[in-house]
Amino acid sequence: MTKTTLYHLMADHQGKIAKLQFYDMADHYFLTIGDWSMVLSESNATELFAIFKDDEQATFSTFNQRPSLLVTQKRNPK
């Protein structure tokens, strides 16, 4: 997944916020935009963390003792 793909998903699902979080019960990362979500492997999640590491629209934190990511579409992506 790329930044552009994520921003397109946000537009398609009319969401201004995308969350990437790990859920213990499912043992997977979930990308959630509004009511829509998809499962991501740990390697895909790690790639997204790397892609957004210096992005001003990204906020990193911890959820269920794993890294998590919140992307807010504040402006039009490049």
N, CA, C and O atoms as a CHARMM CRD file, in Angstrom:
* protein
*
  312
    1    1 MET  N      0.84300  -1.17500   0.00000 PROA 1      0.00000
    2    1 MET  CA     0.00000   0.00000   0.00000 PROA 1      0.00000
    3    1 MET  C      0.88700   1.23700   0.00000 PROA 1      0.00000
    4    1 MET  O      1.95500   1.25400   0.61100 PROA 1      0.00000
    5    2 THR  N      0.43100   2.25600  -0.68800 PROA 2      0.00000
    6    2 THR  CA     1.16000   3.51500  -0.77400 PROA 2      0.00000
    7    2 THR  C      0.34300   4.62500  -0.11000 PROA 2      0.00000
    8    2 THR  O     -0.81500   4.42200   0.25400 PROA 2      0.00000
    9    3 LYS  N      0.95900   5.80100   0.04200 PROA 3      0.00000
   10    3 LYS  CA     0.22000   6.95800   0.56400 PROA 3      0.00000
   11    3 LYS  C     -0.97000   7.25800  -0.32400 PROA 3      0.00000
   12    3 LYS  O     -2.07700   7.49000   0.16400 PROA 3      0.00000
   13    4 THR  N     -0.74100   7.25400  -1.62800 PROA 4      0.00000
   14    4 THR  CA    -1.80700   7.55800  -2.57800 PROA 4      0.00000
   15    4 THR  C     -2.96100   6.57500  -2.43200 PROA 4      0.00000
   16    4 THR  O     -4.12500   6.97500  -2.45600 PROA 4      0.00000
   17    5 THR  N     -2.64700   5.30100  -2.28200 PROA 5      0.00000
   18    5 THR  CA    -3.68400   4.28700  -2.09900 PROA 5      0.00000
   19    5 THR  C     -4.49400   4.56700  -0.84000 PROA 5      0.00000
   20    5 THR  O     -5.72200   4.48200  -0.84900 PROA 5      0.00000
   21    6 LEU  N     -3.80100   4.90100   0.23900 PROA 6      0.00000
   22    6 LEU  CA    -4.50300   5.18500   1.48600 PROA 6      0.00000
   23    6 LEU  C     -5.40100   6.41100   1.34300 PROA 6      0.00000
   24    6 LEU  O     -6.54500   6.39300   1.79700 PROA 6      0.00000
   25    7 TYR  N     -4.90100   7.46700   0.72200 PROA 7      0.00000
   26    7 TYR  CA    -5.71900   8.66600   0.53300 PROA 7      0.00000
   27    7 TYR  C     -6.91900   8.39400  -0.38800 PROA 7      0.00000
   28    7 TYR  O     -7.99200   8.96400  -0.19300 PROA 7      0.00000
   29    8 HSD  N     -6.73500   7.53300  -1.38100 PROA 8      0.00000
   30    8 HSD  CA    -7.86400   7.15100  -2.24300 PROA 8      0.00000
   31    8 HSD  C     -8.90600   6.37200  -1.44700 PROA 8      0.00000
   32    8 HSD  O    -10.10600   6.58100  -1.61900 PROA 8      0.00000
   33    9 LEU  N     -8.44800   5.47400  -0.57600 PROA 9      0.00000
   34    9 LEU  CA    -9.38200   4.73000   0.27400 PROA 9      0.00000
   35    9 LEU  C    -10.14300   5.67700   1.18900 PROA 9      0.00000
   36    9 LEU  O    -11.34200   5.50300   1.41000 PROA 9      0.00000
   37   10 MET  N     -9.45400   6.67300   1.71900 PROA 10     0.00000
   38   10 MET  CA   -10.11700   7.65600   2.58400 PROA 10     0.00000
   39   10 MET  C    -11.18700   8.41400   1.79500 PROA 10     0.00000
   40   10 MET  O    -12.28000   8.65500   2.30700 PROA 10     0.00000
   41   11 ALA  N    -10.88200   8.78500   0.57100 PROA 11     0.00000
   42   11 ALA  CA   -11.86000   9.48800  -0.26400 PROA 11     0.00000
   43   11 ALA  C    -13.03300   8.57200  -0.62100 PROA 11     0.00000
   44   11 ALA  O    -14.19000   8.98500  -0.55700 PROA 11     0.00000
   45   12 ASP  N    -12.72900   7.33100  -0.99600 PROA 12     0.00000
   46   12 ASP  CA   -13.77600   6.37500  -1.37300 PROA 12     0.00000
   47   12 ASP  C    -14.75000   6.10400  -0.22800 PROA 12     0.00000
   48   12 ASP  O    -15.94600   5.91900  -0.45000 PROA 12     0.00000
   49   13 HSD  N    -14.22200   6.08300   1.00200 PROA 13     0.00000
   50   13 HSD  CA   -15.05100   5.76300   2.16700 PROA 13     0.00000
   51   13 HSD  C    -15.44100   7.01400   2.94700 PROA 13     0.00000
   52   13 HSD  O    -15.92500   6.93800   4.07600 PROA 13     0.00000
   53   14 GLN  N    -15.21800   8.16700   2.31800 PROA 14     0.00000
   54   14 GLN  CA   -15.60200   9.46700   2.85900 PROA 14     0.00000
   55   14 GLN  C    -15.11700   9.66400   4.29300 PROA 14     0.00000
   56   14 GLN  O    -15.83500  10.17200   5.15400 PROA 14     0.00000
   57   15 GLY  N    -13.87000   9.24200   4.51900 PROA 15     0.00000
   58   15 GLY  CA   -13.27500   9.39800   5.84500 PROA 15     0.00000
   59   15 GLY  C    -12.13800  10.38900   5.83100 PROA 15     0.00000
   60   15 GLY  O    -11.35200  10.43500   4.88400 PROA 15     0.00000
   61   16 LYS  N    -12.05100  11.17200   6.87000 PROA 16     0.00000
   62   16 LYS  CA   -10.94700  12.12100   6.99200 PROA 16     0.00000
   63   16 LYS  C     -9.87600  11.58400   7.92900 PROA 16     0.00000
   64   16 LYS  O     -8.81600  12.19000   8.08100 PROA 16     0.00000
   65   17 ILE  N    -10.15800  10.43700   8.56000 PROA 17     0.00000
   66   17 ILE  CA    -9.21500   9.81400   9.47600 PROA 17     0.00000
   67   17 ILE  C     -9.09800   8.33200   9.14600 PROA 17     0.00000
   68   17 ILE  O    -10.09800   7.64400   8.94500 PROA 17     0.00000
   69   18 ALA  N     -7.85100   7.85300   9.09400 PROA 18     0.00000
   70   18 ALA  CA    -7.58100   6.42900   8.92900 PROA 18     0.00000
   71   18 ALA  C     -6.77700   5.97000  10.14100 PROA 18     0.00000
   72   18 ALA  O     -5.81600   6.62800  10.53900 PROA 18     0.00000
   73   19 LYS  N     -7.17100   4.83900  10.72600 PROA 19     0.00000
   74   19 LYS  CA    -6.46600   4.29500  11.88100 PROA 19     0.00000
   75   19 LYS  C     -5.89300   2.93100  11.52200 PROA 19     0.00000
   76   19 LYS  O     -6.56000   2.10000  10.90500 PROA 19     0.00000
   77   20 LEU  N     -4.65100   2.71900  11.91800 PROA 20     0.00000
   78   20 LEU  CA    -4.00600   1.41700  11.76300 PROA 20     0.00000
   79   20 LEU  C     -3.63400   0.94800  13.15900 PROA 20     0.00000
   80   20 LEU  O     -2.75500   1.52000  13.80300 PROA 20     0.00000
   81   21 GLN  N     -4.31600  -0.10500  13.62400 PROA 21     0.00000
   82   21 GLN  CA    -4.12000  -0.58200  14.98300 PROA 21     0.00000
   83   21 GLN  C     -4.07600  -2.10400  15.01900 PROA 21     0.00000
   84   21 GLN  O     -4.67600  -2.78000  14.18400 PROA 21     0.00000
   85   22 PHE  N     -3.34900  -2.62900  16.01000 PROA 22     0.00000
   86   22 PHE  CA    -3.24100  -4.06500  16.21300 PROA 22     0.00000
   87   22 PHE  C     -4.29400  -4.50500  17.23000 PROA 22     0.00000
   88   22 PHE  O     -4.44700  -3.88900  18.28400 PROA 22     0.00000
   89   23 TYR  N     -5.01300  -5.57200  16.90300 PROA 23     0.00000
   90   23 TYR  CA    -6.01000  -6.12700  17.80900 PROA 23     0.00000
   91   23 TYR  C     -5.58200  -7.52400  18.22800 PROA 23     0.00000
   92   23 TYR  O     -5.44100  -8.42300  17.39900 PROA 23     0.00000
   93   24 ASP  N     -5.37700  -7.69000  19.54200 PROA 24     0.00000
   94   24 ASP  CA    -4.89400  -8.95900  20.09600 PROA 24     0.00000
   95   24 ASP  C     -5.81800 -10.13400  19.78300 PROA 24     0.00000
   96   24 ASP  O     -5.35400 -11.21000  19.40700 PROA 24     0.00000
   97   25 MET  N     -7.11900  -9.92400  19.94100 PROA 25     0.00000
   98   25 MET  CA    -8.07000 -11.02400  19.74800 PROA 25     0.00000
   99   25 MET  C     -8.02100 -11.57500  18.32700 PROA 25     0.00000
  100   25 MET  O     -8.21100 -12.77300  18.11800 PROA 25     0.00000
  101   26 ALA  N     -7.77100 -10.71800  17.36600 PROA 26     0.00000
  102   26 ALA  CA    -7.69900 -11.14900  15.97100 PROA 26     0.00000
  103   26 ALA  C     -6.26900 -11.47500  15.56300 PROA 26     0.00000
  104   26 ALA  O     -6.04500 -12.14200  14.55300 PROA 26     0.00000
  105   27 ASP  N     -5.29600 -11.00300  16.34900 PROA 27     0.00000
  106   27 ASP  CA    -3.87400 -11.20300  16.07100 PROA 27     0.00000
  107   27 ASP  C     -3.48500 -10.62300  14.70400 PROA 27     0.00000
  108   27 ASP  O     -2.68000 -11.20000  13.97300 PROA 27     0.00000
  109   28 HSD  N     -4.07600  -9.47000  14.38200 PROA 28     0.00000
  110   28 HSD  CA    -3.82100  -8.78700  13.11100 PROA 28     0.00000
  111   28 HSD  C     -3.90700  -7.28300  13.29900 PROA 28     0.00000
  112   28 HSD  O     -4.47800  -6.78300  14.26900 PROA 28     0.00000
  113   29 TYR  N     -3.32200  -6.58100  12.34000 PROA 29     0.00000
  114   29 TYR  CA    -3.52800  -5.14200  12.23900 PROA 29     0.00000
  115   29 TYR  C     -4.77900  -4.89100  11.41100 PROA 29     0.00000
  116   29 TYR  O     -5.05500  -5.61700  10.45600 PROA 29     0.00000
  117   30 PHE  N     -5.52700  -3.87200  11.77700 PROA 30     0.00000
  118   30 PHE  CA    -6.69700  -3.45500  11.01800 PROA 30     0.00000
  119   30 PHE  C     -6.53100  -2.00000  10.61600 PROA 30     0.00000
  120   30 PHE  O     -6.17000  -1.15400  11.43300 PROA 30     0.00000
  121   31 LEU  N     -6.79900  -1.72000   9.34700 PROA 31     0.00000
  122   31 LEU  CA    -6.87000  -0.36000   8.84400 PROA 31     0.00000
  123   31 LEU  C     -8.34400  -0.00500   8.82800 PROA 31     0.00000
  124   31 LEU  O     -9.14000  -0.67700   8.17200 PROA 31     0.00000
  125   32 THR  N     -8.71600   1.05400   9.55000 PROA 32     0.00000
  126   32 THR  CA   -10.11600   1.43600   9.68800 PROA 32     0.00000
  127   32 THR  C    -10.32700   2.85600   9.19600 PROA 32     0.00000
  128   32 THR  O     -9.61500   3.78000   9.59000 PROA 32     0.00000
  129   33 ILE  N    -11.31100   3.01400   8.33400 PROA 33     0.00000
  130   33 ILE  CA   -11.72200   4.33200   7.83500 PROA 33     0.00000
  131   33 ILE  C    -13.23700   4.37900   7.98400 PROA 33     0.00000
  132   33 ILE  O    -13.96400   3.71800   7.24300 PROA 33     0.00000
  133   34 GLY  N    -13.70500   5.16200   8.94400 PROA 34     0.00000
  134   34 GLY  CA   -15.14900   5.19700   9.21000 PROA 34     0.00000
  135   34 GLY  C    -15.65300   3.82600   9.61600 PROA 34     0.00000
  136   34 GLY  O    -15.10700   3.21200  10.53300 PROA 34     0.00000
  137   35 ASP  N    -16.69300   3.33600   8.94400 PROA 35     0.00000
  138   35 ASP  CA   -17.25600   2.01600   9.22800 PROA 35     0.00000
  139   35 ASP  C    -16.56000   0.89800   8.46300 PROA 35     0.00000
  140   35 ASP  O    -16.84100  -0.27900   8.69300 PROA 35     0.00000
  141   36 TRP  N    -15.66900   1.24900   7.57000 PROA 36     0.00000
  142   36 TRP  CA   -14.97600   0.28400   6.71700 PROA 36     0.00000
  143   36 TRP  C    -13.65100  -0.11200   7.35700 PROA 36     0.00000
  144   36 TRP  O    -12.99700   0.71400   7.99400 PROA 36     0.00000
  145   37 SER  N    -13.25200  -1.36900   7.19100 PROA 37     0.00000
  146   37 SER  CA   -11.94100  -1.80000   7.68200 PROA 37     0.00000
  147   37 SER  C    -11.41900  -2.95200   6.83900 PROA 37     0.00000
  148   37 SER  O    -12.17100  -3.64300   6.15200 PROA 37     0.00000
  149   38 MET  N    -10.11600  -3.13400   6.91400 PROA 38     0.00000
  150   38 MET  CA    -9.47300  -4.26300   6.24300 PROA 38     0.00000
  151   38 MET  C     -8.33300  -4.76800   7.10800 PROA 38     0.00000
  152   38 MET  O     -7.73400  -4.00900   7.86900 PROA 38     0.00000
  153   39 VAL  N     -8.04200  -6.04200   6.98700 PROA 39     0.00000
  154   39 VAL  CA    -6.95500  -6.67000   7.72800 PROA 39     0.00000
  155   39 VAL  C     -5.66000  -6.46200   6.96800 PROA 39     0.00000
  156   39 VAL  O     -5.61000  -6.61200   5.74700 PROA 39     0.00000
  157   40 LEU  N     -4.60900  -6.11500   7.70400 PROA 40     0.00000
  158   40 LEU  CA    -3.27800  -5.99300   7.11100 PROA 40     0.00000
  159   40 LEU  C     -2.31500  -6.91000   7.85400 PROA 40     0.00000
  160   40 LEU  O     -2.41700  -7.08300   9.06900 PROA 40     0.00000
  161   41 SER  N     -1.39700  -7.48600   7.12500 PROA 41     0.00000
  162   41 SER  CA    -0.36500  -8.29800   7.76300 PROA 41     0.00000
  163   41 SER  C      0.58300  -7.38300   8.52600 PROA 41     0.00000
  164   41 SER  O      0.59000  -6.17000   8.31600 PROA 41     0.00000
  165   42 GLU  N      1.36500  -7.95700   9.39400 PROA 42     0.00000
  166   42 GLU  CA     2.32900  -7.16200  10.15300 PROA 42     0.00000
  167   42 GLU  C      3.34800  -6.50900   9.22800 PROA 42     0.00000
  168   42 GLU  O      3.77600  -5.38300   9.48100 PROA 42     0.00000
  169   43 SER  N      3.74200  -7.19600   8.16800 PROA 43     0.00000
  170   43 SER  CA     4.70600  -6.61100   7.22900 PROA 43     0.00000
  171   43 SER  C      4.09600  -5.43500   6.46500 PROA 43     0.00000
  172   43 SER  O      4.77800  -4.43700   6.22900 PROA 43     0.00000
  173   44 ASN  N      2.81600  -5.53600   6.07300 PROA 44     0.00000
  174   44 ASN  CA     2.14600  -4.40300   5.42200 PROA 44     0.00000
  175   44 ASN  C      2.00300  -3.22000   6.37100 PROA 44     0.00000
  176   44 ASN  O      2.19100  -2.07100   5.97100 PROA 44     0.00000
  177   45 ALA  N      1.67200  -3.49800   7.61800 PROA 45     0.00000
  178   45 ALA  CA     1.55100  -2.43700   8.62000 PROA 45     0.00000
  179   45 ALA  C      2.90500  -1.76300   8.83400 PROA 45     0.00000
  180   45 ALA  O      2.98000  -0.53700   8.92200 PROA 45     0.00000
  181   46 THR  N      3.95400  -2.54100   8.91500 PROA 46     0.00000
  182   46 THR  CA     5.30200  -1.99400   9.09600 PROA 46     0.00000
  183   46 THR  C      5.68400  -1.10500   7.92300 PROA 46     0.00000
  184   46 THR  O      6.32100  -0.07000   8.11600 PROA 46     0.00000
  185   47 GLU  N      5.30700  -1.49000   6.71700 PROA 47     0.00000
  186   47 GLU  CA     5.56800  -0.65800   5.53300 PROA 47     0.00000
  187   47 GLU  C      4.84200   0.68000   5.63900 PROA 47     0.00000
  188   47 GLU  O      5.42000   1.72200   5.33100 PROA 47     0.00000
  189   48 LEU  N      3.58400   0.66100   6.07200 PROA 48     0.00000
  190   48 LEU  CA     2.84000   1.91100   6.23100 PROA 48     0.00000
  191   48 LEU  C      3.45700   2.79300   7.30800 PROA 48     0.00000
  192   48 LEU  O      3.51400   4.01200   7.15200 PROA 48     0.00000
  193   49 PHE  N      3.91700   2.19000   8.39500 PROA 49     0.00000
  194   49 PHE  CA     4.60000   2.97600   9.42900 PROA 49     0.00000
  195   49 PHE  C      5.81700   3.67500   8.84000 PROA 49     0.00000
  196   49 PHE  O      6.06000   4.84700   9.13000 PROA 49     0.00000
  197   50 ALA  N      6.57500   2.97400   8.02500 PROA 50     0.00000
  198   50 ALA  CA     7.77000   3.55400   7.41000 PROA 50     0.00000
  199   50 ALA  C      7.41600   4.65100   6.40900 PROA 50     0.00000
  200   50 ALA  O      8.07800   5.68800   6.36600 PROA 50     0.00000
  201   51 ILE  N      6.38500   4.43100   5.61400 PROA 51     0.00000
  202   51 ILE  CA     5.97200   5.40500   4.60200 PROA 51     0.00000
  203   51 ILE  C      5.53000   6.71900   5.25100 PROA 51     0.00000
  204   51 ILE  O      5.81500   7.79800   4.73100 PROA 51     0.00000
  205   52 PHE  N      4.83800   6.62600   6.37900 PROA 52     0.00000
  206   52 PHE  CA     4.28400   7.81700   7.02100 PROA 52     0.00000
  207   52 PHE  C      5.15500   8.37600   8.14300 PROA 52     0.00000
  208   52 PHE  O      4.73800   9.31100   8.82600 PROA 52     0.00000
  209   53 LYS  N      6.35200   7.83100   8.35100 PROA 53     0.00000
  210   53 LYS  CA     7.15300   8.22400   9.51400 PROA 53     0.00000
  211   53 LYS  C      7.45500   9.71800   9.58200 PROA 53     0.00000
  212   53 LYS  O      7.55300  10.26300  10.68200 PROA 53     0.00000
  213   54 ASP  N      7.60600  10.39800   8.45200 PROA 54     0.00000
  214   54 ASP  CA     7.91500  11.82200   8.44500 PROA 54     0.00000
  215   54 ASP  C      6.77300  12.67300   7.91600 PROA 54     0.00000
  216   54 ASP  O      6.96600  13.84900   7.60700 PROA 54     0.00000
  217   55 ASP  N      5.58500  12.09000   7.80800 PROA 55     0.00000
  218   55 ASP  CA     4.44000  12.79700   7.24000 PROA 55     0.00000
  219   55 ASP  C      3.76500  13.64800   8.31100 PROA 55     0.00000
  220   55 ASP  O      3.47400  13.16000   9.40300 PROA 55     0.00000
  221   56 GLU  N      3.51600  14.91100   8.00100 PROA 56     0.00000
  222   56 GLU  CA     2.89600  15.82300   8.97200 PROA 56     0.00000
  223   56 GLU  C      1.44100  15.46800   9.26800 PROA 56     0.00000
  224   56 GLU  O      0.87700  15.95200  10.25000 PROA 56     0.00000
  225   57 GLN  N      0.83500  14.64100   8.44200 PROA 57     0.00000
  226   57 GLN  CA    -0.55900  14.24400   8.64600 PROA 57     0.00000
  227   57 GLN  C     -0.67600  12.97000   9.47400 PROA 57     0.00000
  228   57 GLN  O     -1.78300  12.49500   9.72900 PROA 57     0.00000
  229   58 ALA  N      0.46600  12.41100   9.89800 PROA 58     0.00000
  230   58 ALA  CA     0.47800  11.15000  10.63000 PROA 58     0.00000
  231   58 ALA  C      0.81300  11.37100  12.10100 PROA 58     0.00000
  232   58 ALA  O      1.66700  12.18600  12.45200 PROA 58     0.00000
  233   59 THR  N      0.11600  10.62300  12.94400 PROA 59     0.00000
  234   59 THR  CA     0.37700  10.62400  14.37900 PROA 59     0.00000
  235   59 THR  C      0.61400   9.18200  14.80300 PROA 59     0.00000
  236   59 THR  O     -0.20200   8.30200  14.53000 PROA 59     0.00000
  237   60 PHE  N      1.72400   8.95100  15.46500 PROA 60     0.00000
  238   60 PHE  CA     2.06500   7.60700  15.92700 PROA 60     0.00000
  239   60 PHE  C      1.81000   7.49700  17.42600 PROA 60     0.00000
  240   60 PHE  O      2.02700   8.44700  18.17900 PROA 60     0.00000
  241   61 SER  N      1.35200   6.33400  17.83800 PROA 61     0.00000
  242   61 SER  CA     1.14800   6.05700  19.25300 PROA 61     0.00000
  243   61 SER  C      1.25400   4.54700  19.46000 PROA 61     0.00000
  244   61 SER  O      1.77200   3.82600  18.60700 PROA 61     0.00000
  245   62 THR  N      0.76000   4.08700  20.59700 PROA 62     0.00000
  246   62 THR  CA     0.76500   2.66000  20.91000 PROA 62     0.00000
  247   62 THR  C     -0.66000   2.23200  21.23200 PROA 62     0.00000
  248   62 THR  O     -1.38900   2.93600  21.93000 PROA 62     0.00000
  249   63 PHE  N     -1.04700   1.07200  20.71400 PROA 63     0.00000
  250   63 PHE  CA    -2.35700   0.49300  20.97500 PROA 63     0.00000
  251   63 PHE  C     -2.15100  -1.00100  21.16000 PROA 63     0.00000
  252   63 PHE  O     -1.56100  -1.65200  20.29800 PROA 63     0.00000
  253   64 ASN  N     -2.62400  -1.55500  22.26500 PROA 64     0.00000
  254   64 ASN  CA    -2.40500  -2.97400  22.58400 PROA 64     0.00000
  255   64 ASN  C     -0.92000  -3.33000  22.54900 PROA 64     0.00000
  256   64 ASN  O     -0.53800  -4.39700  22.07000 PROA 64     0.00000
  257   65 GLN  N     -0.10300  -2.43300  23.05400 PROA 65     0.00000
  258   65 GLN  CA     1.34900  -2.61100  23.17700 PROA 65     0.00000
  259   65 GLN  C      2.04500  -2.79800  21.83000 PROA 65     0.00000
  260   65 GLN  O      3.10900  -3.41300  21.75500 PROA 65     0.00000
  261   66 ARG  N      1.44800  -2.27100  20.78000 PROA 66     0.00000
  262   66 ARG  CA     2.03500  -2.29600  19.43500 PROA 66     0.00000
  263   66 ARG  C      1.94800  -0.89500  18.85500 PROA 66     0.00000
  264   66 ARG  O      1.11800  -0.09500  19.28600 PROA 66     0.00000
  265   67 PRO  N      2.80200  -0.58900  17.87700 PROA 67     0.00000
  266   67 PRO  CA     2.70100   0.72400  17.23300 PROA 67     0.00000
  267   67 PRO  C      1.34800   0.88400  16.55400 PROA 67     0.00000
  268   67 PRO  O      0.78600  -0.07800  16.02900 PROA 67     0.00000
  269   68 SER  N      0.83600   2.10200  16.57000 PROA 68     0.00000
  270   68 SER  CA    -0.39000   2.40500  15.84600 PROA 68     0.00000
  271   68 SER  C     -0.20200   3.72000  15.10400 PROA 68     0.00000
  272   68 SER  O      0.69300   4.50700  15.41300 PROA 68     0.00000
  273   69 LEU  N     -1.06100   3.93800  14.12500 PROA 69     0.00000
  274   69 LEU  CA    -0.93200   5.09200  13.24200 PROA 69     0.00000
  275   69 LEU  C     -2.30300   5.70900  13.02700 PROA 69     0.00000
  276   69 LEU  O     -3.29300   5.00500  12.82900 PROA 69     0.00000
  277   70 LEU  N     -2.34300   7.02700  13.06800 PROA 70     0.00000
  278   70 LEU  CA    -3.54600   7.78700  12.76400 PROA 70     0.00000
  279   70 LEU  C     -3.17100   8.77700  11.67400 PROA 70     0.00000
  280   70 LEU  O     -2.26000   9.58600  11.85300 PROA 70     0.00000
  281   71 VAL  N     -3.86900   8.71800  10.54600 PROA 71     0.00000
  282   71 VAL  CA    -3.61300   9.63600   9.43500 PROA 71     0.00000
  283   71 VAL  C     -4.84700  10.50100   9.26700 PROA 71     0.00000
  284   71 VAL  O     -5.95700   9.99600   9.09800 PROA 71     0.00000
  285   72 THR  N     -4.64400  11.80000   9.31700 PROA 72     0.00000
  286   72 THR  CA    -5.72600  12.76000   9.15800 PROA 72     0.00000
  287   72 THR  C     -5.50800  13.52200   7.86700 PROA 72     0.00000
  288   72 THR  O     -4.45000  14.11300   7.65300 PROA 72     0.00000
  289   73 GLN  N     -6.49800  13.50500   7.02600 PROA 73     0.00000
  290   73 GLN  CA    -6.37100  14.21800   5.74600 PROA 73     0.00000
  291   73 GLN  C     -6.71300  15.67400   5.96600 PROA 73     0.00000
  292   73 GLN  O     -7.87900  16.06500   5.89800 PROA 73     0.00000
  293   74 LYS  N     -5.68600  16.48600   6.23400 PROA 74     0.00000
  294   74 LYS  CA    -5.85400  17.91100   6.50900 PROA 74     0.00000
  295   74 LYS  C     -5.80400  18.74300   5.25000 PROA 74     0.00000
  296   74 LYS  O     -6.35200  19.84400   5.19800 PROA 74     0.00000
  297   75 ARG  N     -5.15800  18.22600   4.25700 PROA 75     0.00000
  298   75 ARG  CA    -5.00500  18.95200   3.00000 PROA 75     0.00000
  299   75 ARG  C     -4.94300  17.92500   1.88500 PROA 75     0.00000
  300   75 ARG  O     -4.89600  16.72400   2.14800 PROA 75     0.00000
  301   76 ASN  N     -4.94100  18.38400   0.64900 PROA 76     0.00000
  302   76 ASN  CA    -4.85500  17.45200  -0.48500 PROA 76     0.00000
  303   76 ASN  C     -3.46300  16.85000  -0.54000 PROA 76     0.00000
  304   76 ASN  O     -2.47600  17.58500  -0.53100 PROA 76     0.00000
  305   77 PRO  N     -3.36100  15.51400  -0.59700 PROA 77     0.00000
  306   77 PRO  CA    -2.05300  14.86600  -0.66300 PROA 77     0.00000
  307   77 PRO  C     -1.37100  15.11100  -1.99300 PROA 77     0.00000
  308   77 PRO  O     -2.02500  15.34800  -3.00900 PROA 77     0.00000
  309   78 LYS  N     -0.07000  15.05100  -1.97400 PROA 78     0.00000
  310   78 LYS  CA     0.71500  15.21600  -3.20600 PROA 78     0.00000
  311   78 LYS  C      0.93900  13.88200  -3.85000 PROA 78     0.00000
  312   78 LYS  O      1.57800  13.80300  -4.89900 PROA 78     0.00000
